[in-house]
């Protein structure tokens, strides 16, 4: 996405959230207008900074008055209305709005009745019982709020950020650093490079011969809100999003050791340092230095991570595995898994077009995007009719199919599947009738409702979907949104056993807010022989690139390509997909 577009999206999303708080409704006209506009810019192929307000207003999803705000965002770096709302509603309220079960109305009530404006205040009021006494709240609501806060870790002092938010900010900062003349390399390290689901702070490393200039530029970047510390080789800042970012500048021949050190994990580093000591070396952020008893007299400087591992008689270990959960032993014994890479993917099997309400682009754009990315096969899986705001009726689906069959002739190089994303209802049933469902080429079935049910009920409904002969794959298995909504409670072993028995695949959803199935589930599935599918769940062409996130999630679990159905060639894939559905 063009850099200007990225900034505008961020400002519009913040404006939508603050407007929701201000107007005490998520459905308020202006909230929807800003959200739609953010979505439109997110998927726009043109750079907004080259567009006039009039041109912007012509884009689907952008109204006239929002177009003017976008223009101001591009010109001034901010929006007047946004500044007013920021002053009126402090950051604590924005965090409160993220507590599941607490809407903008609830927020207003808490402030009016109890003066609560942040999560800390809410926690205290839950503990002393005053929430349960509020009109329209009660014991049950209080209990649910408490549970949500605990489950998401929102109550803790050292708040962690969902990877989606940290990743976006880190990518922008790294890109800005790389654009500086004085910077030779820049990369994010830490838990983000290991691809953890939540991030404490972002650690960035850069190589430069002129660290002072790098620091001066860094603390002045767009995303930076305040500076905690500014030194000549290390600085710490806080972004507008409230995220702490540490930057360290090193010399080119320190890069290898520094990147290993700051990527971590701490536990992995400790193991490496032990290995170094056994070889009469000490490993630190900059070098491998000889200790007493060493035959070496000079430290080893490493330009690359590979050199560090080599000095310790190990092959390079991918960052996603560096948690000291057996990867060092595996490396030692040359038994590291042959991990899947983005190049292994041949198809994408969960994609939306503008046929369902939340998709933003026509099928042709999505097809061309898939071809550009070198894919061999591609499934459109627009939402089925039971999803009230977005679903496509039976008639709509039939029309889409006719259109898709025509497009197949226009684009013979990409095998197109007419699929659907079915909704798994509370009782495990899905949309339409079985005969019609059977006419699709490919069926994803996902949970989009009833998130709070017992383990037994959730397990039963998902197993019923797995046993449905038409269903090829279960989409975003737990329905979680990292840092926002916990997943449904499932008996994972029962679900995975059913998937093995029927051959139904389990999706690895590449959306950074989801990364669903979680890695524990993927590992458990690997042990049982489950087949996986890695899909983007793209609602726009640019989101086809999210494949790389799904791949990193899979790598964290130790997954290799052969267990992932959409790494197979078209013929093998289609034969498998047909088998799943005939129950053989
Ligand atoms: P986070 O920020 O909590 O999500 O997790 P990390 O892993 O990014 O941790 P952070 O930011 O405290 O430190 C970045 C890396 O620096 C960490 O992964 C390993 C390394 N590191 C930090 N402190 C220590 C330490 O005391 N010993 C060792 N061996 N490494 C450390
Ligand atoms: Ca960190
Ligand atoms: Ca750090
Ligand atoms: Zn979807």
Coordinates of C-alpha atoms and ligand atoms in Angstrom, one line a residue:
X1 CA 0.0 0.0 0.0
X2 CA 1.3 3.5 -0.8
X3 CA 2.7 5.1 2.3
X4 CA 0.2 8.0 2.2
X5 CA -2.7 5.6 2.0
X6 CA -1.4 3.7 5.0
X7 CA -1.3 6.9 7.1
X8 CA -4.8 7.9 6.0
X9 CA -6.2 4.5 6.9
X10 CA -4.7 4.7 10.4
X11 CA -6.2 8.2 11.0
X12 CA -9.6 7.3 9.6
X13 CA -9.8 4.2 11.9
X14 CA -8.9 6.2 14.9
X15 CA -11.5 8.8 13.9
X16 CA -14.1 6.1 13.6
X17 CA -13.3 4.7 17.0
X18 CA -13.4 8.1 18.7
X19 CA -16.6 9.0 16.9
X20 CA -18.1 5.8 18.2
X21 CA -17.2 6.8 21.7
X22 CA -18.4 10.4 21.1
X23 CA -21.8 9.5 19.6
X24 CA -22.2 6.5 21.9
X25 CA -23.1 4.2 19.0
X26 CA -21.2 1.9 16.6
X27 CA -24.1 2.2 14.1
X28 CA -23.9 6.0 14.0
X29 CA -23.9 7.3 10.4
X30 CA -20.5 9.0 10.8
X31 CA -18.8 6.0 12.3
X32 CA -19.9 3.9 9.3
X33 CA -18.8 6.6 6.9
X34 CA -15.3 6.7 8.4
X35 CA -15.0 2.9 8.6
X36 CA -16.2 2.5 5.0
X37 CA -13.7 5.1 3.9
X38 CA -10.8 3.5 5.7
X39 CA -11.7 0.2 4.1
X40 CA -11.9 1.9 0.7
X41 CA -8.5 3.5 1.0
X42 CA -7.0 0.3 2.4
X43 CA -7.9 -1.5 -0.9
X44 CA -7.3 1.4 -3.3
X45 CA -4.6 0.9 -5.9
X46 CA -4.0 4.6 -6.4
X47 CA -1.8 6.8 -4.1
X48 CA -4.3 9.1 -2.3
X49 CA -1.7 11.9 -2.2
X50 CA -2.0 12.2 -6.0
X51 CA -5.8 12.6 -5.8
X52 CA -8.0 15.7 -5.4
X53 CA -10.9 15.8 -2.9
X54 CA -13.3 15.5 -5.9
X55 CA -11.5 12.4 -7.2
X56 CA -11.5 10.9 -3.7
X57 CA -15.2 11.5 -3.4
X58 CA -15.8 9.4 -6.5
X59 CA -14.2 6.3 -4.9
X60 CA -16.9 3.8 -3.8
X61 CA -17.2 4.1 0.0
X62 CA -15.9 7.6 0.3
X63 CA -18.4 10.4 0.9
X64 CA -17.8 14.1 0.1
X65 CA -17.1 15.3 3.7
X66 CA -14.8 12.4 4.4
X67 CA -13.0 13.1 1.1
X68 CA -12.1 16.6 2.4
X69 CA -10.9 15.0 5.7
X70 CA -8.6 12.6 3.7
X71 CA -7.2 15.5 1.8
X72 CA -6.4 17.3 5.0
X73 CA -4.9 14.1 6.4
X74 CA -2.5 14.0 3.4
X75 CA -1.7 17.7 3.5
X76 CA -1.4 18.3 7.3
X77 CA -0.7 14.8 8.6
X78 CA -3.8 15.0 10.8
X79 CA -7.5 15.9 10.8
X80 CA -9.0 18.8 12.8
X81 CA -12.0 16.7 13.9
X82 CA -9.6 14.0 15.0
X83 CA -7.6 16.4 17.1
X84 CA -10.8 17.7 18.8
X85 CA -11.9 14.1 19.6
X86 CA -8.4 13.1 20.9
X87 CA -8.5 16.0 23.3
X88 CA -12.0 15.1 24.5
X89 CA -11.6 11.3 24.9
X90 CA -8.3 10.1 26.5
X91 CA -6.5 6.9 25.3
X92 CA -7.9 5.0 28.3
X93 CA -11.4 5.1 26.9
X94 CA -10.2 3.7 23.6
X95 CA -8.7 0.8 25.5
X96 CA -11.9 0.3 27.4
X97 CA -13.9 0.1 24.2
X98 CA -11.8 -3.0 23.3
X99 CA -13.1 -4.9 26.2
X100 CA -15.5 -7.5 24.7
X101 CA -19.1 -7.0 25.9
X102 CA -18.6 -3.3 26.5
X103 CA -20.0 -1.0 23.8
X104 CA -20.0 2.7 23.4
X105 CA -23.2 3.0 25.4
X106 CA -21.8 1.0 28.3
X107 CA -18.7 3.2 28.2
X108 CA -20.8 6.3 28.6
X109 CA -22.7 4.8 31.4
X110 CA -19.5 3.8 33.3
X111 CA -18.2 7.3 33.0
X112 CA -21.4 9.1 34.0
X113 CA -22.3 6.8 36.9
X114 CA -18.9 5.8 38.3
X115 CA -16.4 8.1 36.6
X116 CA -14.6 5.2 35.0
X117 CA -12.4 6.2 32.0
X118 CA -9.9 3.3 31.8
X119 CA -9.4 -0.4 32.2
X120 CA -7.8 0.0 35.6
X121 CA -10.9 1.9 36.8
X122 CA -13.2 -0.8 35.4
X123 CA -11.2 -3.6 37.2
X124 CA -11.5 -1.8 40.5
X125 CA -15.2 -1.3 40.1
X126 CA -15.7 -5.0 39.1
X127 CA -13.8 -6.0 42.2
X128 CA -15.8 -3.8 44.6
X129 CA -19.1 -4.9 43.1
X130 CA -20.2 -1.5 41.9
X131 CA -20.6 -2.6 38.2
X132 CA -23.1 -5.3 39.1
X133 CA -25.2 -2.6 40.7
X134 CA -25.5 -0.4 37.7
X135 CA -28.8 -0.2 35.7
X136 CA -28.8 -2.8 33.0
X137 CA -25.6 -4.5 34.1
X138 CA -26.1 -7.1 36.8
X139 CA -24.0 -10.0 38.2
X140 CA -23.9 -11.9 34.9
X141 CA -22.6 -8.9 32.8
X142 CA -20.0 -8.1 35.6
X143 CA -18.9 -11.8 35.5
X144 CA -18.5 -11.8 31.7
X145 CA -16.6 -8.5 31.7
X146 CA -14.2 -9.8 34.3
X147 CA -13.6 -13.0 32.4
X148 CA -13.0 -11.1 29.2
X149 CA -10.5 -8.9 30.8
X150 CA -8.6 -11.8 32.4
X151 CA -8.7 -13.9 29.2
X152 CA -7.3 -11.1 27.1
X153 CA -4.8 -10.0 29.7
X154 CA -6.1 -6.4 29.4
X155 CA -5.9 -5.9 33.1
X156 CA -2.2 -6.4 33.4
X157 CA 0.1 -3.3 33.9
X158 CA 2.5 -4.4 31.1
X159 CA 0.0 -4.4 28.3
X160 CA 0.9 -6.5 25.3
X161 CA -0.1 -5.6 21.7
X162 CA -1.8 -7.8 19.3
X163 CA 0.6 -8.7 16.5
X164 CA -1.5 -7.0 13.9
X165 CA -1.0 -3.6 15.4
X166 CA 2.7 -4.0 16.2
X167 CA 3.4 -5.4 12.8
X168 CA 1.9 -2.6 10.9
X169 CA 3.8 0.0 12.9
X170 CA 7.1 -1.9 12.8
X171 CA 6.9 -2.3 9.0
X172 CA 6.4 1.4 8.5
X173 CA 9.3 2.3 10.8
X174 CA 11.6 -0.2 9.1
X175 CA 10.6 1.1 5.7
X176 CA 11.3 4.7 6.9
X177 CA 14.7 3.7 8.2
X178 CA 15.7 1.9 5.0
X179 CA 14.8 5.0 3.1
X180 CA 17.5 7.0 4.9
X181 CA 20.7 7.5 3.1
X182 CA 22.8 6.8 6.2
X183 CA 21.1 3.4 6.8
X184 CA 22.5 0.3 5.1
X185 CA 20.2 -2.3 6.6
X186 CA 17.2 -2.3 8.9
X187 CA 15.1 -5.2 10.3
X188 CA 12.7 -5.7 13.2
X189 CA 13.8 -8.3 15.7
X190 CA 12.4 -9.5 19.1
X191 CA 9.1 -11.3 19.6
X192 CA 7.8 -9.8 16.4
X193 CA 10.4 -11.5 14.2
X194 CA 9.6 -14.7 16.1
X195 CA 6.0 -14.0 15.1
X196 CA 4.5 -14.2 18.6
X197 CA 0.8 -13.5 18.8
X198 CA 1.3 -10.6 21.2
X199 CA 4.2 -8.2 21.3
X200 CA 5.6 -6.4 24.4
X201 CA 7.7 -3.9 22.5
X202 CA 9.2 -3.7 19.1
X203 CA 12.9 -4.1 18.7
X204 CA 14.5 -2.7 15.6
X205 CA 18.1 -3.0 14.4
X206 CA 19.9 -0.9 11.8
X207 CA 23.4 -0.8 10.3
X208 CA 24.9 2.6 9.8
X209 CA 28.2 4.4 9.9
X210 CA 26.5 7.5 11.2
X211 CA 24.3 6.4 14.2
X212 CA 23.7 10.0 15.4
X213 CA 22.0 11.0 12.2
X214 CA 19.9 7.8 12.3
X215 CA 18.7 8.7 15.8
X216 CA 17.8 12.3 14.9
X217 CA 15.7 11.1 11.9
X218 CA 14.1 8.2 13.9
X219 CA 12.7 10.3 16.8
X220 CA 11.2 12.6 14.2
X221 CA 9.3 9.9 12.2
X222 CA 5.5 10.3 11.7
X223 CA 4.5 7.4 13.9
X224 CA 6.6 8.6 16.9
X225 CA 4.5 10.3 19.6
X226 CA 7.1 10.7 22.4
X227 CA 10.7 9.9 23.1
X228 CA 11.7 7.9 26.2
X229 CA 15.4 8.0 25.6
X230 CA 17.7 9.1 22.8
X231 CA 21.3 8.0 22.8
X232 CA 23.9 7.6 20.1
X233 CA 23.4 3.8 19.5
X234 CA 20.1 3.2 21.2
X235 CA 16.8 5.1 21.4
X236 CA 13.4 4.2 22.7
X237 CA 10.2 5.9 21.6
X238 CA 6.4 5.5 22.0
X239 CA 4.3 5.5 18.8
X240 CA 0.9 7.3 18.6
X241 CA -0.6 3.8 19.1
X242 CA 1.0 3.6 22.5
X243 CA 3.6 1.0 21.4
X244 CA 7.2 1.2 22.7
X245 CA 9.9 0.8 20.0
X246 CA 13.6 0.3 20.7
X247 CA 16.1 1.1 18.0
X248 CA 19.7 0.0 18.1
X249 CA 22.3 0.9 15.5
X250 CA 25.3 -1.4 15.0
X251 CA 28.2 -1.8 12.7
X252 CA 28.0 -4.1 9.6
X253 CA 30.3 -6.7 11.2
X254 CA 28.2 -6.8 14.4
X255 CA 24.9 -7.4 12.5
X256 CA 24.9 -11.2 12.8
X257 CA 25.5 -11.3 16.6
X258 CA 23.1 -8.3 17.2
X259 CA 20.3 -9.8 15.2
X260 CA 20.6 -13.2 16.9
X261 CA 20.7 -11.5 20.3
X262 CA 17.8 -9.1 19.8
X263 CA 15.6 -11.6 18.1
X264 CA 15.8 -13.9 21.1
X265 CA 14.0 -15.5 22.7
X266 CA 15.9 -15.0 25.9
X267 CA 15.7 -18.8 26.5
X268 CA 17.1 -19.5 23.1
X269 CA 19.9 -17.0 23.7
X270 CA 20.8 -18.6 27.0
X271 CA 21.2 -22.0 25.3
X272 CA 23.4 -20.4 22.6
X273 CA 25.6 -18.7 25.2
X274 CA 26.1 -22.1 26.9
X275 CA 27.2 -23.6 23.7
X276 CA 29.5 -20.7 23.1
X277 CA 31.1 -21.2 26.5
X278 CA 31.7 -24.9 25.8
X279 CA 33.7 -23.7 22.8
X280 CA 35.7 -21.1 24.9
X281 CA 33.7 -18.2 23.5
X282 CA 31.3 -15.7 25.0
X283 CA 28.4 -14.6 22.9
X284 CA 27.1 -11.0 23.3
X285 CA 25.2 -8.5 21.3
X286 CA 28.3 -7.6 19.2
X287 CA 30.6 -10.5 18.9
X288 CA 31.9 -13.9 19.9
X289 CA 34.8 -13.2 22.2
X290 CA 37.5 -15.8 23.2
X291 CA 37.6 -16.8 26.8
X292 CA 40.5 -18.1 28.9
X293 CA 41.7 -21.4 27.5
X294 CA 40.8 -20.5 23.9
X295 CA 43.3 -20.9 21.2
X296 CA 41.9 -17.8 19.5
X297 CA 43.2 -14.4 20.3
X298 CA 40.7 -12.3 18.5
X299 CA 37.0 -12.0 18.7
X300 CA 34.8 -13.4 15.9
X301 CA 32.7 -10.7 14.2
X302 CA 29.7 -12.0 12.2
X303 CA 28.1 -10.2 9.3
X304 CA 25.3 -12.8 9.1
X305 CA 23.3 -14.8 11.5
X306 CA 24.5 -18.0 9.8
X307 CA 28.0 -17.2 10.9
X308 CA 27.0 -17.1 14.5
X309 CA 25.3 -20.5 14.4
X310 CA 28.2 -21.9 12.4
X311 CA 30.6 -20.9 15.1
X312 CA 28.5 -22.9 17.5
X313 CA 28.4 -25.9 15.1
X314 CA 24.7 -25.4 14.3
X315 CA 22.8 -24.8 11.1
X316 CA 20.9 -21.5 11.0
X317 CA 17.6 -21.8 12.9
X318 CA 14.6 -19.9 11.6
X319 CA 13.3 -17.1 14.0
X320 CA 9.9 -18.7 14.3
X321 CA 11.4 -21.7 16.1
X322 CA 13.7 -19.8 18.5
X323 CA 11.8 -20.5 21.8
X324 CA 14.0 -23.2 23.3
X325 CA 11.3 -25.8 22.8
X326 CA 13.5 -28.4 21.2
X327 CA 14.9 -26.5 18.2
X328 CA 18.5 -26.5 19.4
X329 CA 18.5 -30.3 20.0
X330 CA 16.8 -30.8 16.5
X331 CA 19.4 -28.5 14.9
X332 CA 22.2 -30.4 16.6
X333 CA 20.9 -33.7 15.3
X334 CA 20.2 -32.3 11.8
X335 CA 16.5 -33.0 12.4
X336 CA 15.1 -29.5 11.9
X337 CA 11.8 -29.7 10.1
X338 CA 11.7 -28.9 6.4
X339 CA 9.5 -25.9 6.9
X340 CA 6.9 -24.6 4.4
X341 CA 7.7 -21.4 2.6
X342 CA 5.5 -18.9 0.7
X343 CA 6.8 -20.3 -2.6
X344 CA 5.3 -23.7 -1.8
X345 CA 1.7 -22.3 -2.0
X346 CA -0.1 -23.1 -5.3
X347 CA -3.6 -21.9 -4.5
X348 CA -5.7 -19.7 -2.2
X349 CA -8.9 -21.2 -1.1
X350 CA -10.8 -18.7 1.0
X351 CA -11.4 -15.4 -0.8
X352 CA -14.1 -12.8 -1.0
X353 CA -15.3 -10.6 -3.9
X354 CA -17.8 -7.7 -4.0
X355 CA -20.5 -10.3 -4.4
X356 CA -20.8 -10.5 -0.7
X357 CA -21.1 -7.3 1.3
X358 CA -17.7 -7.1 2.9
X359 CA -15.7 -7.9 -0.1
X360 CA -14.5 -4.8 -1.9
X361 CA -13.3 -5.9 -5.3
X362 CA -14.7 -7.5 -8.4
X363 CA -13.8 -11.1 -9.2
X364 CA -11.7 -10.0 -12.2
X365 CA -9.4 -7.9 -9.9
X366 CA -9.0 -10.8 -7.5
X367 CA -8.3 -13.2 -10.4
X368 CA -5.6 -10.9 -11.9
X369 CA -4.1 -10.5 -8.4
X370 CA -3.9 -14.3 -8.0
X371 CA -2.3 -14.7 -11.4
X372 CA 0.2 -11.9 -10.7
X373 CA 1.2 -13.8 -7.6
X374 CA 1.8 -17.0 -9.5
X375 CA -1.0 -19.1 -8.2
X376 CA -2.4 -22.1 -10.1
X377 CA -5.9 -22.4 -8.5
X378 CA -8.2 -20.1 -6.6
X379 CA -11.5 -20.4 -4.8
X380 CA -14.1 -17.6 -4.4
X381 CA -15.8 -18.3 -1.1
X382 CA -18.3 -15.4 -0.6
X383 CA -20.5 -15.5 2.5
X384 CA -23.5 -17.8 2.4
X385 CA -27.0 -16.4 3.0
X386 CA -27.3 -16.9 6.8
X387 CA -24.8 -14.1 7.4
X388 CA -27.4 -11.4 7.6
X389 CA -25.4 -8.3 6.6
X390 CA -23.2 -9.9 4.0
X391 CA -24.6 -13.2 2.8
X392 CA -25.4 -14.1 -0.8
X393 CA -28.8 -15.7 -1.7
X394 CA -29.1 -18.9 -3.7
X395 CA -30.1 -16.9 -6.8
X396 CA -27.1 -14.6 -6.3
X397 CA -24.8 -17.6 -6.0
X398 CA -26.1 -19.1 -9.2
X399 CA -25.5 -15.8 -11.0
X400 CA -22.0 -15.6 -9.6
X401 CA -21.3 -19.2 -10.8
X402 CA -22.4 -18.4 -14.3
X403 CA -20.2 -15.3 -14.3
X404 CA -17.2 -17.3 -12.9
X405 CA -17.6 -20.0 -15.5
X406 CA -17.4 -17.3 -18.2
X407 CA -14.3 -15.8 -16.5
X408 CA -12.7 -19.2 -16.5
X409 CA -12.6 -19.0 -20.3
X410 CA -11.0 -15.6 -20.1
X411 CA -8.4 -16.7 -17.6
X412 CA -7.4 -20.3 -18.5
X413 CA -4.1 -20.0 -16.6
X414 CA -5.8 -20.0 -13.2
X415 CA -8.1 -22.8 -12.2
X416 CA -11.2 -21.2 -10.7
X417 CA -13.4 -22.8 -8.1
X418 CA -16.8 -21.6 -7.2
X419 CA -16.9 -22.0 -3.5
X420 CA -18.8 -20.6 -0.5
X421 CA -18.1 -19.7 3.1
X422 CA -20.9 -21.5 5.0
X423 CA -21.9 -20.4 8.5
X424 CA -21.9 -23.0 11.2
X425 CA -25.0 -22.4 13.2
X426 CA -25.4 -23.1 16.9
X427 CA -26.6 -26.6 16.2
X428 CA -23.9 -27.4 13.6
X429 CA -26.1 -27.0 10.6
X430 CA -25.1 -24.8 7.6
X431 CA -26.9 -22.5 5.1
X432 CA -29.1 -23.5 2.1
X433 CA -30.2 -27.1 1.7
X434 CA -27.8 -30.1 1.3
X435 CA -28.6 -30.5 -2.4
X436 CA -27.7 -26.9 -3.2
X437 CA -24.6 -26.9 -1.0
X438 CA -23.5 -30.0 -2.9
X439 CA -23.3 -28.0 -6.1
X440 CA -20.4 -25.8 -5.0
X441 CA -16.9 -26.8 -6.1
X442 CA -15.4 -26.0 -2.7
X443 CA -17.0 -25.4 0.8
X444 CA -15.4 -23.6 3.7
X445 CA -17.5 -23.7 6.9
X446 CA -16.8 -21.2 9.7
X447 CA -18.2 -20.0 13.0
X448 CA -19.5 -16.4 12.8
X449 CA -21.9 -16.4 15.7
X450 CA -22.7 -17.8 19.1
X451 CA -19.2 -17.4 20.5
X452 CA -20.2 -18.0 24.1
X453 CA -21.4 -21.6 24.5
X454 CA -20.1 -24.5 26.6
X455 CA -17.2 -26.6 25.4
X456 CA -19.6 -29.5 24.8
X457 CA -21.9 -27.4 22.6
X458 CA -19.1 -25.8 20.6
X459 CA -17.3 -29.1 20.0
X460 CA -20.6 -30.7 18.9
X461 CA -21.4 -28.0 16.4
X462 CA -17.9 -27.9 14.8
X463 CA -17.8 -31.7 14.6
X464 CA -21.2 -31.7 12.9
X465 CA -19.8 -29.3 10.3
X466 CA -16.7 -31.5 9.9
X467 CA -19.0 -34.5 9.3
X468 CA -21.0 -32.6 6.7
X469 CA -20.0 -34.4 3.5
X470 CA -20.1 -31.1 1.5
X471 CA -17.6 -29.3 3.7
X472 CA -13.9 -29.3 2.6
X473 CA -12.3 -27.2 5.3
X474 CA -13.2 -25.5 8.6
X475 CA -12.3 -21.8 8.3
X476 CA -10.7 -19.9 11.2
X477 CA -11.4 -22.7 13.7
X478 CA -11.7 -20.8 17.0
X479 CA -13.0 -17.5 15.7
X480 CA -10.6 -15.6 17.9
X481 CA -9.5 -12.1 17.2
X482 CA -6.1 -11.7 18.9
X483 CA -6.3 -9.2 21.7
X484 CA -10.0 -8.5 21.0
X485 CA -12.0 -11.7 21.3
X486 CA -11.1 -15.0 22.7
X487 CA -11.8 -18.1 20.6
X488 CA -14.7 -20.4 21.2
X489 CA -14.0 -23.2 23.8
X490 CA -13.4 -26.5 21.9
X491 CA -12.3 -30.0 22.8
X492 CA -9.5 -29.8 20.3
X493 CA -8.6 -33.5 20.3
X494 CA -12.2 -34.5 19.5
X495 CA -12.4 -31.9 16.7
X496 CA -9.1 -33.0 15.2
X497 CA -9.9 -36.7 15.4
X498 CA -13.1 -36.0 13.5
X499 CA -11.1 -34.1 10.9
X500 CA -8.7 -37.0 10.4
X501 CA -11.6 -39.4 10.1
X502 CA -13.5 -37.5 7.4
X503 CA -10.4 -36.0 5.7
X504 CA -11.8 -32.5 6.3
X505 CA -9.0 -29.9 6.3
X506 CA -8.3 -27.4 9.0
X507 CA -7.6 -23.8 7.8
X508 CA -4.7 -21.7 8.8
X509 CA -6.2 -18.3 8.3
X510 CA -3.5 -15.7 7.4
X511 CA -5.3 -12.6 8.6
X512 CA -3.0 -11.1 11.3
X513 CA -5.9 -10.4 13.6
X514 CA -6.9 -14.1 13.5
X515 CA -3.9 -16.4 12.8
X516 CA -6.4 -19.2 13.4
X517 CA -5.9 -22.2 14.0
X518 CA -3.5 -21.3 16.9
X519 CA -0.1 -23.1 16.8
X520 CA -0.9 -25.5 19.6
X521 CA -3.8 -26.7 17.6
X522 CA -1.7 -27.0 14.4
X523 CA 0.9 -29.0 16.3
X524 CA -1.7 -31.3 17.8
X525 CA -3.2 -31.7 14.3
X526 CA 0.2 -32.6 12.8
X527 CA 0.7 -35.3 15.4
X528 CA -2.7 -36.8 14.4
X529 CA -2.3 -36.5 10.6
X530 CA -4.7 -33.7 9.9
X531 CA -4.6 -32.1 6.4
X532 CA -4.2 -28.3 6.5
X533 CA -5.0 -25.5 4.1
X534 CA -3.4 -22.0 4.3
X535 CA -5.7 -19.3 3.0
X536 CA -5.7 -15.5 3.1
X537 CA -9.5 -14.9 3.7
X538 CA -8.7 -11.9 1.4
X539 CA -11.5 -9.3 1.0
X540 CA -9.3 -7.2 -1.4
X541 CA -6.4 -7.8 -3.8
X542 CA -3.7 -6.4 -1.5
X543 CA -4.8 -8.9 1.2
X544 CA -3.6 -11.8 -1.1
X545 CA -0.2 -10.9 0.2
X546 CA -1.2 -12.0 3.7
X547 CA -0.2 -15.5 2.7
X548 CA 3.2 -14.7 4.2
X549 CA 1.6 -14.3 7.6
X550 CA -0.2 -17.7 7.4
X551 CA 3.1 -19.2 6.4
X552 CA 4.9 -17.9 9.4
X553 CA 2.2 -19.1 11.7
X554 CA 2.6 -22.6 10.1
X555 CA 6.4 -22.4 10.4
X556 CA 6.1 -21.6 14.1
X557 CA 4.2 -24.8 14.5
X558 CA 6.9 -26.7 12.6
X559 CA 4.7 -27.5 9.6
X560 CA 6.1 -28.8 6.3
X561 CA 4.6 -28.3 2.9
X562 CA 3.4 -31.9 2.3
X563 CA 0.7 -31.6 5.0
X564 CA -0.8 -28.5 3.3
X565 CA -3.3 -29.3 0.5
X566 CA -2.8 -26.1 -1.3
X567 CA 0.9 -26.8 -1.9
X568 CA -0.1 -29.7 -4.1
X569 CA -0.3 -29.4 -7.9
X570 CA -3.8 -28.7 -9.4
X571 CA -4.5 -32.3 -10.3
X572 CA -3.6 -33.8 -6.9
X573 CA -5.4 -31.0 -5.1
X574 CA -8.7 -31.4 -7.1
X575 CA -8.6 -35.2 -6.6
X576 CA -8.2 -34.7 -2.9
X577 CA -11.0 -32.1 -2.7
X578 CA -13.3 -34.5 -4.5
X579 CA -12.4 -37.3 -2.2
X580 CA -13.1 -35.3 1.0
X581 CA -16.6 -34.6 -0.3
X582 CA -17.4 -38.1 -1.4
X583 CA -16.3 -39.3 2.1
X584 CA -13.6 -41.7 0.7
Ligands
LIG1 P1 8.4 -8.9 24.2 O1 9.0 -7.6 23.8 O2 8.0 -9.0 25.6 O3 7.3 -9.3 23.3 O4 9.5 -10.0 23.9 P2 11.0 -9.9 23.3 O5 11.5 -11.3 23.1 O6 11.0 -9.0 22.1 O7 11.8 -9.3 24.5 P3 12.6 -8.0 24.7 O8 12.0 -6.8 23.9 O9 12.6 -7.8 26.2 O10 14.1 -8.2 24.3 C1 14.4 -8.5 22.9 C2 15.4 -9.6 22.8 O11 16.6 -9.2 23.5 C3 14.9 -10.8 23.5 O12 14.1 -11.6 22.8 C4 16.3 -11.5 23.8 C5 17.2 -10.3 24.1 N1 17.3 -10.1 25.5 C6 16.7 -9.2 26.2 N2 17.1 -9.3 27.5 C7 17.9 -10.3 27.6 C8 18.6 -11.0 28.7 O13 18.6 -10.6 29.8 N3 19.4 -12.1 28.4 C9 19.5 -12.5 27.1 N4 20.2 -13.6 26.8 N5 18.8 -12.0 26.1 C10 18.0 -10.9 26.3
LIG2 CA1 10.4 -6.8 22.2
LIG3 CA1 12.7 -4.4 23.8
LIG4 ZN1 -14.1 -15.3 5.1

